[in-house]
Amino acid sequence: SLYWGLLLIFVLAVLFSNYFF
């Protein structure tokens, strides 16, 4: 389940970087 948490954080980081940049 830790793997899914890291994957979710990575996806959120990509989405936020797409919004801000």
PDB file of C-alpha atoms in Angstrom, residues 2-18:
ATOM      1  CA  LEU A   2       3.010   2.240   0.520  1.00  0.00           C
ATOM      2  CA  TYR A   3       3.699   1.879  -3.208  1.00  0.00           C
ATOM      3  CA  TRP A   4       0.267   3.287  -4.088  1.00  0.00           C
ATOM      4  CA  GLY A   5       0.836   6.241  -1.731  1.00  0.00           C
ATOM      5  CA  LEU A   6       4.086   7.118  -3.488  1.00  0.00           C
ATOM      6  CA  LEU A   7       2.433   6.726  -6.888  1.00  0.00           C
ATOM      7  CA  LEU A   8      -0.436   9.006  -5.836  1.00  0.00           C
ATOM      8  CA  ILE A   9       2.017  11.666  -4.603  1.00  0.00           C
ATOM      9  CA  PHE A  10       3.936  11.430  -7.885  1.00  0.00           C
ATOM     10  CA  VAL A  11       0.754  11.828  -9.958  1.00  0.00           C
ATOM     11  CA  LEU A  12      -0.378  14.809  -7.860  1.00  0.00           C
ATOM     12  CA  ALA A  13       3.053  16.429  -8.267  1.00  0.00           C
ATOM     13  CA  VAL A  14       2.827  16.024 -12.056  1.00  0.00           C
ATOM     14  CA  LEU A  15      -0.695  17.471 -12.139  1.00  0.00           C
ATOM     15  CA  PHE A  16       0.290  20.473 -10.000  1.00  0.00           C
ATOM     16  CA  SER A  17       3.402  21.125 -12.105  1.00  0.00           C
ATOM     17  CA  ASN A  18       1.208  21.056 -15.221  1.00  0.00           C
TER      18      ASN A  18
END
